Short mmCIF file of N, CA and C in Angstrom, two decimals:
data_model
loop_
_atom_site.label_atom_id
_atom_site.label_comp_id
_atom_site.label_asym_id
_atom_site.label_seq_id
_atom_site.Cartn_x
_atom_site.Cartn_y
_atom_site.Cartn_z
N MET A 24 15.36 -73.06 22.89
CA MET A 24 16.72 -73.19 23.05
C MET A 24 17.58 -73.27 23.86
N ASN A 25 18.00 -73.62 23.78
CA ASN A 25 18.89 -74.91 24.39
C ASN A 25 20.10 -74.74 25.67
N LEU A 26 20.34 -74.01 27.01
CA LEU A 26 21.03 -74.27 27.51
C LEU A 26 22.26 -72.75 27.42
N PRO A 27 22.98 -73.50 26.41
CA PRO A 27 24.73 -72.51 26.25
C PRO A 27 24.01 -71.53 25.66
N ASN A 28 22.90 -71.35 24.28
CA ASN A 28 22.12 -71.06 23.65
C ASN A 28 21.31 -69.73 24.67
N LYS A 29 21.56 -69.71 25.46
CA LYS A 29 20.71 -68.72 26.52
C LYS A 29 21.31 -68.31 27.02
N LEU A 30 22.18 -68.27 27.94
CA LEU A 30 23.56 -68.52 28.44
C LEU A 30 24.24 -67.02 26.59
N THR A 31 24.23 -67.53 26.56
CA THR A 31 25.18 -66.30 25.36
C THR A 31 24.04 -65.05 25.27
N LEU A 32 23.18 -65.29 25.16
CA LEU A 32 22.03 -64.62 24.63
C LEU A 32 22.46 -63.66 26.67
N LEU A 33 21.96 -63.99 27.35
CA LEU A 33 22.62 -63.26 28.96
C LEU A 33 23.45 -62.76 29.18
N ARG A 34 24.20 -62.58 27.77
CA ARG A 34 25.81 -62.69 28.18
C ARG A 34 24.94 -60.97 27.21
N ILE A 35 25.13 -61.11 26.29
CA ILE A 35 25.09 -59.74 25.46
C ILE A 35 23.74 -58.97 26.23
N ALA A 36 22.73 -58.78 27.28
CA ALA A 36 21.40 -58.92 27.51
C ALA A 36 22.43 -57.82 29.34
N LEU A 37 23.90 -58.87 29.07
CA LEU A 37 24.01 -57.78 30.76
C LEU A 37 25.07 -56.36 30.80
N VAL A 38 25.63 -56.61 28.68
CA VAL A 38 26.20 -55.34 28.65
C VAL A 38 25.56 -54.59 29.11
N PRO A 39 24.24 -53.69 28.80
CA PRO A 39 24.16 -52.19 28.90
C PRO A 39 23.92 -52.17 30.74
N VAL A 40 23.89 -53.99 31.43
CA VAL A 40 23.82 -52.98 32.80
C VAL A 40 25.20 -53.36 33.37
N CYS A 41 27.09 -53.12 32.55
CA CYS A 41 28.07 -53.06 32.46
C CYS A 41 27.85 -51.35 32.55
N LEU A 42 27.76 -51.26 31.06
CA LEU A 42 27.33 -49.75 30.29
C LEU A 42 26.94 -48.93 32.21
N ILE A 43 25.70 -49.29 31.88
CA ILE A 43 24.87 -47.96 33.03
C ILE A 43 25.98 -47.88 34.15
N LEU A 44 26.51 -49.05 34.77
CA LEU A 44 27.34 -48.82 36.58
C LEU A 44 28.31 -48.21 35.93
N LEU A 45 29.15 -48.72 34.36
CA LEU A 45 29.87 -47.74 34.51
C LEU A 45 30.14 -46.45 34.94
N TYR A 46 28.62 -45.47 33.48
CA TYR A 46 28.95 -44.83 33.49
C TYR A 46 28.21 -44.02 35.01
N ALA A 47 27.72 -44.66 35.90
CA ALA A 47 27.93 -44.39 36.95
C ALA A 47 28.75 -44.80 38.08
N GLY A 48 29.76 -44.39 38.18
CA GLY A 48 31.02 -44.34 38.77
C GLY A 48 31.41 -45.64 39.28
N GLN A 49 30.03 -46.95 39.36
CA GLN A 49 29.62 -47.83 40.29
C GLN A 49 31.14 -49.02 39.61
N PHE A 50 32.63 -48.71 38.87
CA PHE A 50 33.45 -49.58 38.19
C PHE A 50 33.58 -50.77 38.50
N VAL A 51 33.33 -51.25 40.87
CA VAL A 51 33.77 -53.06 41.19
C VAL A 51 31.92 -53.21 40.90
N TRP A 52 30.98 -52.97 40.57
CA TRP A 52 29.82 -53.25 40.31
C TRP A 52 29.60 -53.72 39.36
N SER A 53 30.27 -52.41 38.26
CA SER A 53 30.53 -52.66 36.39
C SER A 53 31.61 -53.51 35.90
N ALA A 54 32.47 -54.48 36.96
CA ALA A 54 33.25 -55.15 36.62
C ALA A 54 32.62 -56.29 37.50
N ALA A 55 32.01 -56.87 38.21
CA ALA A 55 30.91 -57.66 39.16
C ALA A 55 29.89 -58.30 38.02
N VAL A 56 29.37 -57.47 37.27
CA VAL A 56 28.53 -57.87 36.31
C VAL A 56 29.52 -57.50 35.00
N PHE A 57 30.49 -57.33 35.04
CA PHE A 57 30.58 -57.97 33.30
C PHE A 57 32.19 -59.23 33.69
N ALA A 58 32.16 -59.10 34.60
CA ALA A 58 32.94 -61.09 35.43
C ALA A 58 31.65 -61.65 35.93
N LEU A 59 30.09 -62.12 35.46
CA LEU A 59 29.41 -62.92 35.43
C LEU A 59 29.17 -63.38 34.39
N ALA A 60 29.61 -62.17 33.51
CA ALA A 60 28.81 -61.79 31.09
C ALA A 60 30.45 -62.45 31.34
N CYS A 61 31.18 -62.30 31.59
CA CYS A 61 32.40 -63.19 31.01
C CYS A 61 32.17 -64.98 32.21
N VAL A 62 31.70 -65.26 32.83
CA VAL A 62 31.42 -66.26 32.86
C VAL A 62 30.53 -67.69 32.49
N THR A 63 29.19 -66.69 31.83
CA THR A 63 28.25 -67.07 31.09
C THR A 63 29.24 -67.96 29.49
N ASP A 64 30.68 -66.73 28.99
CA ASP A 64 31.05 -67.39 28.38
C ASP A 64 31.69 -68.83 28.12
N PHE A 65 32.29 -68.73 29.56
CA PHE A 65 33.28 -69.92 30.51
C PHE A 65 31.95 -71.38 30.07
N LEU A 66 30.93 -70.92 30.72
CA LEU A 66 29.89 -72.00 30.99
C LEU A 66 29.09 -72.29 29.83
N ASP A 67 28.63 -71.66 29.32
CA ASP A 67 28.97 -72.32 27.62
C ASP A 67 28.91 -72.50 27.11
N GLY A 68 30.23 -72.39 26.44
CA GLY A 68 31.10 -73.57 25.54
C GLY A 68 30.95 -74.80 26.50
N LYS A 69 30.67 -75.58 27.98
CA LYS A 69 31.77 -75.63 28.89
C LYS A 69 30.38 -76.59 28.85
N ILE A 70 28.69 -76.33 29.10
CA ILE A 70 27.89 -76.98 28.73
C ILE A 70 27.69 -77.54 27.09
N ALA A 71 27.72 -77.00 26.28
CA ALA A 71 27.32 -77.21 24.87
C ALA A 71 28.15 -78.29 24.54
N ARG A 72 29.84 -78.56 25.44
CA ARG A 72 30.61 -79.36 24.78
C ARG A 72 30.61 -80.62 25.56
N ARG A 73 30.36 -80.70 26.61
CA ARG A 73 30.08 -81.49 28.04
C ARG A 73 28.21 -82.70 27.81
N ASN A 74 26.96 -81.88 26.91
CA ASN A 74 26.19 -82.08 26.70
C ASN A 74 25.64 -82.59 25.72
N LYS A 75 26.93 -82.23 24.70
CA LYS A 75 25.89 -82.12 23.26
C LYS A 75 25.52 -81.52 22.69
N LEU A 76 25.39 -80.12 22.81
CA LEU A 76 24.54 -78.96 22.73
C LEU A 76 25.29 -77.83 21.65
N ILE A 77 26.50 -78.63 20.92
CA ILE A 77 26.95 -77.98 20.12
C ILE A 77 25.64 -77.19 18.69
N THR A 78 25.32 -75.83 18.23
CA THR A 78 24.84 -75.30 17.30
C THR A 78 25.36 -74.90 16.59
N ASN A 79 25.60 -74.23 15.22
CA ASN A 79 25.83 -74.13 14.71
C ASN A 79 25.31 -72.84 14.75
N PHE A 80 24.31 -72.14 15.18
CA PHE A 80 23.01 -70.98 16.52
C PHE A 80 24.37 -70.68 16.99
N GLY A 81 24.82 -70.61 18.23
CA GLY A 81 26.51 -70.94 19.23
C GLY A 81 27.66 -70.83 18.85
N LYS A 82 27.65 -71.80 17.71
CA LYS A 82 28.80 -71.55 17.04
C LYS A 82 29.15 -69.95 16.13
N PHE A 83 27.93 -69.57 16.35
CA PHE A 83 27.80 -67.77 14.84
C PHE A 83 27.79 -66.88 15.97
N ALA A 84 26.25 -66.78 17.67
CA ALA A 84 26.34 -66.13 18.67
C ALA A 84 26.60 -66.78 19.78
N ASP A 85 28.57 -67.65 20.28
CA ASP A 85 29.14 -66.95 21.12
C ASP A 85 29.20 -66.04 20.18
N PRO A 86 30.72 -66.73 19.86
CA PRO A 86 31.90 -64.93 19.22
C PRO A 86 31.68 -63.86 19.54
N ILE A 87 30.09 -63.96 18.63
CA ILE A 87 29.42 -62.40 18.47
C ILE A 87 28.96 -61.45 19.48
N ALA A 88 28.74 -62.40 20.76
CA ALA A 88 28.81 -62.57 21.82
C ALA A 88 29.51 -61.97 22.49
N ASP A 89 30.29 -62.00 23.31
CA ASP A 89 31.81 -61.61 23.03
C ASP A 89 32.60 -60.13 22.68
N LYS A 90 32.52 -60.65 21.10
CA LYS A 90 32.80 -59.14 21.14
C LYS A 90 31.88 -58.37 21.16
N ILE A 91 30.59 -58.21 21.39
CA ILE A 91 29.38 -56.88 21.89
C ILE A 91 30.20 -56.91 22.95
N LEU A 92 30.07 -57.64 23.97
CA LEU A 92 30.78 -57.47 25.47
C LEU A 92 32.28 -57.06 25.66
N THR A 93 33.37 -57.23 25.52
CA THR A 93 34.57 -56.64 25.41
C THR A 93 34.78 -56.10 24.23
N VAL A 94 33.87 -55.60 22.68
CA VAL A 94 35.03 -54.48 22.27
C VAL A 94 34.16 -52.64 22.68
N THR A 95 32.83 -53.22 22.68
CA THR A 95 31.29 -52.28 23.58
C THR A 95 32.14 -51.98 25.17
N MET A 96 33.26 -52.64 25.52
CA MET A 96 33.12 -51.46 27.14
C MET A 96 34.74 -51.57 26.49
N MET A 97 36.26 -52.06 26.16
CA MET A 97 36.94 -51.13 25.50
C MET A 97 36.74 -49.88 25.06
N ILE A 98 35.74 -49.80 24.02
CA ILE A 98 34.75 -48.00 23.78
C ILE A 98 34.96 -47.52 24.83
N PHE A 99 33.85 -47.50 25.74
CA PHE A 99 33.48 -47.33 26.49
C PHE A 99 34.75 -47.00 27.13
N LEU A 100 34.84 -48.02 27.50
CA LEU A 100 35.90 -47.25 28.77
C LEU A 100 38.01 -46.68 28.48
N SER A 101 37.80 -46.78 26.96
CA SER A 101 38.39 -45.63 26.37
C SER A 101 37.89 -43.76 25.82
N SER A 102 36.84 -43.78 25.85
CA SER A 102 36.53 -42.86 26.44
C SER A 102 36.16 -41.94 27.95
N LEU A 103 36.06 -43.07 28.74
CA LEU A 103 36.85 -42.50 29.79
C LEU A 103 38.01 -42.32 30.30
N HIS A 104 39.11 -41.95 29.41
CA HIS A 104 40.36 -42.69 29.54
C HIS A 104 40.98 -44.23 30.35
N MET A 105 39.81 -44.82 30.66
CA MET A 105 41.31 -46.66 31.00
C MET A 105 41.27 -47.00 30.18
N LEU A 106 41.51 -46.56 29.30
CA LEU A 106 42.02 -48.16 28.38
C LEU A 106 42.50 -46.76 27.11
N PRO A 107 43.64 -46.86 26.57
CA PRO A 107 44.47 -45.87 25.82
C PRO A 107 43.33 -46.97 24.11
N VAL A 108 43.32 -45.88 23.26
CA VAL A 108 41.49 -45.02 22.17
C VAL A 108 42.12 -45.78 20.60
N TRP A 109 43.69 -46.17 21.03
CA TRP A 109 43.70 -47.24 20.09
C TRP A 109 43.55 -48.28 20.04
N LEU A 110 43.92 -49.56 21.62
CA LEU A 110 43.79 -50.38 21.64
C LEU A 110 41.83 -50.98 21.44
N PRO A 111 40.17 -50.51 20.94
CA PRO A 111 39.30 -51.25 20.43
C PRO A 111 39.26 -50.30 19.06
N VAL A 112 40.49 -50.05 18.74
CA VAL A 112 40.03 -49.03 17.24
C VAL A 112 41.07 -50.44 16.24
N ILE A 113 41.85 -51.76 16.64
CA ILE A 113 42.66 -52.31 16.63
C ILE A 113 41.70 -53.16 16.49
N VAL A 114 41.18 -53.58 17.70
CA VAL A 114 40.50 -55.18 17.68
C VAL A 114 39.18 -54.20 17.59
N VAL A 115 38.26 -53.47 16.83
CA VAL A 115 37.78 -53.39 16.44
C VAL A 115 37.61 -53.95 14.87
N ILE A 116 38.89 -53.55 14.28
CA ILE A 116 39.78 -54.02 12.64
C ILE A 116 39.62 -55.38 12.60
N ARG A 117 40.47 -56.00 13.49
CA ARG A 117 40.04 -56.76 13.26
C ARG A 117 38.76 -58.18 13.42
N GLU A 118 38.19 -57.95 14.11
CA GLU A 118 36.96 -58.32 14.92
C GLU A 118 36.01 -57.93 13.23
N LEU A 119 35.76 -57.23 12.36
CA LEU A 119 35.16 -56.96 11.39
C LEU A 119 35.32 -57.24 10.57
N MET A 120 37.01 -57.86 9.98
CA MET A 120 37.34 -58.34 9.04
C MET A 120 37.71 -60.19 9.97
N VAL A 121 37.22 -61.00 10.58
CA VAL A 121 37.08 -61.85 10.95
C VAL A 121 35.55 -62.20 10.53
N ASP A 122 35.00 -61.48 10.98
CA ASP A 122 33.23 -61.14 10.95
C ASP A 122 33.01 -61.61 9.28
N GLY A 123 34.00 -60.45 8.51
CA GLY A 123 34.09 -60.55 7.08
C GLY A 123 34.28 -61.75 6.62
N LEU A 124 34.91 -62.97 7.03
CA LEU A 124 35.63 -64.41 6.20
C LEU A 124 34.96 -65.25 6.97
N ARG A 125 34.06 -65.07 8.21
CA ARG A 125 32.69 -65.52 8.59
C ARG A 125 32.03 -65.86 7.88
N LEU A 126 31.18 -64.70 6.76
CA LEU A 126 30.32 -64.94 6.61
C LEU A 126 30.93 -64.83 4.86
N ILE A 127 32.16 -64.52 4.20
CA ILE A 127 32.25 -65.35 3.28
C ILE A 127 32.64 -67.35 3.47
N ALA A 128 32.79 -67.76 4.22
CA ALA A 128 32.55 -68.54 4.55
C ALA A 128 31.49 -69.06 4.66
N MET A 129 30.38 -68.91 5.34
CA MET A 129 29.09 -69.43 5.65
C MET A 129 28.71 -69.13 4.10
N GLU A 130 28.21 -67.96 3.62
CA GLU A 130 28.28 -68.94 1.86
C GLU A 130 28.19 -69.47 1.12
N LYS A 131 29.92 -70.20 1.72
CA LYS A 131 30.11 -70.94 0.97
C LYS A 131 29.75 -72.65 2.12
N GLY A 132 28.73 -72.64 2.63
CA GLY A 132 28.48 -73.52 3.11
C GLY A 132 29.35 -74.27 4.62
N ARG A 133 29.43 -72.73 5.52
CA ARG A 133 30.65 -73.09 5.95
C ARG A 133 30.56 -72.55 7.57
N VAL A 134 30.81 -73.07 8.48
CA VAL A 134 30.20 -72.63 9.76
C VAL A 134 31.89 -72.00 10.37
N VAL A 135 32.50 -71.31 10.94
CA VAL A 135 33.70 -71.16 11.17
C VAL A 135 33.35 -71.45 12.79
N ALA A 136 34.22 -71.46 13.83
CA ALA A 136 33.64 -71.86 14.93
C ALA A 136 35.52 -71.37 15.51
N ALA A 137 35.24 -70.39 17.21
CA ALA A 137 36.15 -69.90 17.12
C ALA A 137 37.11 -70.78 17.46
N GLY A 138 38.47 -70.60 17.14
CA GLY A 138 39.96 -71.11 17.40
C GLY A 138 40.53 -70.71 18.57
N TRP A 139 41.57 -71.27 19.54
CA TRP A 139 41.66 -71.02 20.21
C TRP A 139 42.70 -69.62 20.28
N SER A 140 43.66 -69.25 19.26
CA SER A 140 43.90 -68.06 19.51
C SER A 140 42.68 -66.74 19.56
N GLY A 141 41.93 -67.73 18.78
CA GLY A 141 40.67 -66.64 19.53
C GLY A 141 40.27 -66.04 20.69
N LYS A 142 40.25 -67.52 21.47
CA LYS A 142 39.54 -67.27 22.69
C LYS A 142 40.93 -67.61 24.01
N ILE A 143 41.30 -67.36 23.44
CA ILE A 143 42.89 -66.24 24.54
C ILE A 143 43.10 -64.60 24.43
N LYS A 144 42.79 -64.70 23.21
CA LYS A 144 42.25 -63.64 22.60
C LYS A 144 41.23 -62.91 24.02
N THR A 145 39.82 -63.18 23.65
CA THR A 145 39.37 -63.31 24.46
C THR A 145 38.96 -63.19 25.77
N VAL A 146 40.37 -64.05 26.48
CA VAL A 146 39.57 -64.06 27.46
C VAL A 146 40.68 -62.97 27.67
N LEU A 147 41.91 -62.36 27.24
CA LEU A 147 43.19 -61.14 28.30
C LEU A 147 42.63 -59.53 27.65
N GLN A 148 41.84 -59.92 26.80
CA GLN A 148 40.90 -58.95 26.38
C GLN A 148 40.23 -58.84 27.46
N MET A 149 39.49 -59.12 28.45
CA MET A 149 38.82 -59.46 28.93
C MET A 149 39.16 -59.48 31.08
N ILE A 150 40.84 -59.37 30.69
CA ILE A 150 41.42 -59.46 31.75
C ILE A 150 41.55 -58.17 32.36
N THR A 151 41.89 -57.36 30.82
CA THR A 151 42.50 -56.26 30.24
C THR A 151 41.98 -55.13 30.80
N ILE A 152 39.74 -55.37 30.94
CA ILE A 152 38.57 -54.47 30.57
C ILE A 152 38.48 -54.93 32.52
N LEU A 153 38.51 -56.36 33.13
CA LEU A 153 39.14 -56.48 34.96
C LEU A 153 40.20 -55.14 35.30
N THR A 154 40.43 -55.06 34.19
CA THR A 154 41.50 -54.24 35.32
C THR A 154 41.60 -53.11 35.28
N ALA A 155 40.91 -52.52 34.00
CA ALA A 155 40.81 -50.90 34.15
C ALA A 155 39.91 -50.75 34.55
N LEU A 156 38.82 -51.86 35.43
CA LEU A 156 37.70 -50.91 35.89
C LEU A 156 38.35 -51.24 37.27
N LEU A 157 38.81 -52.56 36.90
CA LEU A 157 39.34 -52.82 39.51
C LEU A 157 40.48 -52.38 39.61
N LEU A 158 41.38 -51.59 38.70
CA LEU A 158 43.22 -52.33 39.12
C LEU A 158 43.47 -50.75 38.48
N PHE A 159 42.81 -49.86 38.29
CA PHE A 159 43.34 -48.56 37.05
C PHE A 159 44.75 -48.94 37.80
N ASN A 160 46.39 -49.16 37.09
CA ASN A 160 47.50 -49.55 37.35
C ASN A 160 47.71 -48.93 35.41
N GLU A 161 48.47 -47.60 35.52
CA GLU A 161 48.10 -47.35 34.37
C GLU A 161 50.09 -48.61 33.57
N HIS A 162 50.70 -48.66 34.34
CA HIS A 162 51.67 -49.86 34.00
C HIS A 162 51.09 -50.82 33.22
N TYR A 163 50.14 -51.97 34.15
CA TYR A 163 50.04 -52.88 33.92
C TYR A 163 48.46 -52.49 32.55
N ILE A 164 47.97 -51.65 32.21
CA ILE A 164 47.14 -51.69 31.76
C ILE A 164 47.42 -51.61 30.29
N ASN A 165 48.93 -50.99 30.12
CA ASN A 165 49.95 -50.60 29.56
C ASN A 165 50.39 -51.73 28.46
N ILE A 166 51.15 -52.48 29.67
CA ILE A 166 51.31 -53.97 29.47
C ILE A 166 50.54 -54.78 29.30
N LEU A 167 48.80 -55.07 29.61
CA LEU A 167 48.58 -56.12 29.29
C LEU A 167 47.06 -55.34 27.93
N SER A 168 47.66 -53.72 27.62
CA SER A 168 46.84 -53.42 26.32
C SER A 168 48.07 -54.03 24.57
N LEU A 169 48.68 -54.29 25.19
CA LEU A 169 49.97 -54.36 24.04
C LEU A 169 50.29 -55.50 23.78
N ALA A 170 49.95 -56.28 25.24
CA ALA A 170 49.58 -57.78 24.86
C ALA A 170 48.48 -58.22 24.18
N VAL A 171 47.32 -57.76 23.98
CA VAL A 171 45.80 -57.70 23.76
C VAL A 171 45.78 -57.22 22.13
N CYS A 172 46.82 -56.51 22.23
CA CYS A 172 47.60 -55.87 20.91
C CYS A 172 48.05 -57.35 20.25
N ALA A 173 49.01 -58.40 21.02
CA ALA A 173 50.03 -58.74 19.76
C ALA A 173 49.20 -59.48 19.03
N LEU A 174 47.80 -60.16 20.14
CA LEU A 174 47.30 -61.75 19.67
C LEU A 174 46.02 -60.82 18.89
N THR A 175 45.53 -60.00 19.92
CA THR A 175 44.34 -59.74 18.19
C THR A 175 45.02 -59.67 16.71
N ILE A 176 46.03 -59.41 16.40
CA ILE A 176 47.05 -59.02 14.97
C ILE A 176 47.23 -60.67 14.69
N PHE A 177 47.53 -60.76 16.07
CA PHE A 177 47.57 -63.09 15.49
C PHE A 177 46.37 -63.63 14.60
N SER A 178 45.76 -63.41 15.95
CA SER A 178 44.68 -64.46 15.72
C SER A 178 43.60 -64.32 14.25
N GLY A 179 43.73 -63.34 14.00
CA GLY A 179 43.70 -62.74 13.20
C GLY A 179 44.12 -62.77 12.06
N VAL A 180 45.74 -62.90 11.58
CA VAL A 180 46.49 -63.94 10.67
C VAL A 180 46.21 -64.40 10.56
N GLN A 181 45.45 -65.33 11.84
CA GLN A 181 45.16 -67.05 12.58
C GLN A 181 44.41 -67.51 11.35
N TYR A 182 43.38 -66.62 11.81
CA TYR A 182 42.02 -67.15 10.05
C TYR A 182 41.77 -67.57 8.54
N PHE A 183 42.96 -66.11 8.14
CA PHE A 183 43.13 -65.82 7.71
C PHE A 183 43.75 -66.91 6.93
N TRP A 184 44.93 -67.35 7.13
CA TRP A 184 45.13 -68.44 6.69
C TRP A 184 44.54 -69.41 6.83
N GLU A 185 44.61 -70.12 7.67
CA GLU A 185 43.71 -71.26 7.74
C GLU A 185 42.08 -71.12 7.25
N LEU A 186 42.07 -70.18 6.23
CA LEU A 186 41.26 -70.29 5.65
C LEU A 186 40.86 -70.10 4.47
N ARG A 187 42.67 -68.89 3.85
CA ARG A 187 43.37 -68.84 3.03
C ARG A 187 42.50 -70.10 1.54
N ASP A 188 42.26 -70.92 1.61
CA ASP A 188 41.00 -72.14 0.43
C ASP A 188 40.34 -70.86 0.69
N LEU A 189 39.15 -70.18 0.92
CA LEU A 189 38.23 -68.76 0.64
C LEU A 189 38.26 -68.76 -0.48
N PHE A 190 39.43 -68.26 -0.50
CA PHE A 190 40.00 -66.96 -1.82
C PHE A 190 39.95 -67.92 -2.99
N ARG A 191 41.36 -69.27 -3.09
CA ARG A 191 40.82 -69.56 -4.46
C ARG A 191 40.48 -69.34 -5.69
N GLU A 192 39.63 -69.35 -5.49
CA GLU A 192 39.05 -68.78 -7.15
C GLU A 192 39.33 -67.02 -7.58
N ASP A 193 39.63 -66.47 -6.51
CA ASP A 193 39.80 -65.58 -6.58
C ASP A 193 40.96 -64.71 -6.89
N PHE A 194 41.91 -64.85 -6.31
CA PHE A 194 43.36 -65.47 -6.13
C PHE A 194 44.30 -66.15 -7.08
N GLY A 195 43.74 -67.63 -7.58
CA GLY A 195 44.04 -68.46 -7.73
C GLY A 195 44.77 -69.37 -7.27
N LYS A 196 45.38 -70.19 -7.31
CA LYS A 196 46.32 -71.81 -6.53
C LYS A 196 47.12 -71.50 -6.47
#
């Protein structure tokens, strides 16, 4: 297993640590571990591209690791009333739909890597989570949550638009 894939797996392993710290009321420490997990997201892609270590596992696992990290934190933060409850609901619906689309693509021999709008969505989600942990300000949280919602919906629609050919046999040309 190459270094980028190990970093992806490390990101997943850091999720329970974030949650334990969060529930212990250690918001700064939870934010620090979360930030470390976010850095692994940046590093795995950079190292994979620079060293030509891009793998199908990485294309598949990297966005899954991002979802595990961000969605889990959003759900737990909303349970603590630090994020609006509707935000993780919208994010989870989009993620399930896009993952379903990826599975359809995989059945047809295509591996779908994360697109730019999805990457920007993930970064904005991470910023929103860090803001909730470090600088809980309802005004900022509401603005960031609305931005995350809009970008989440936009990037989901973009995936379906770009992969609409997967449904040609189902809906005709």
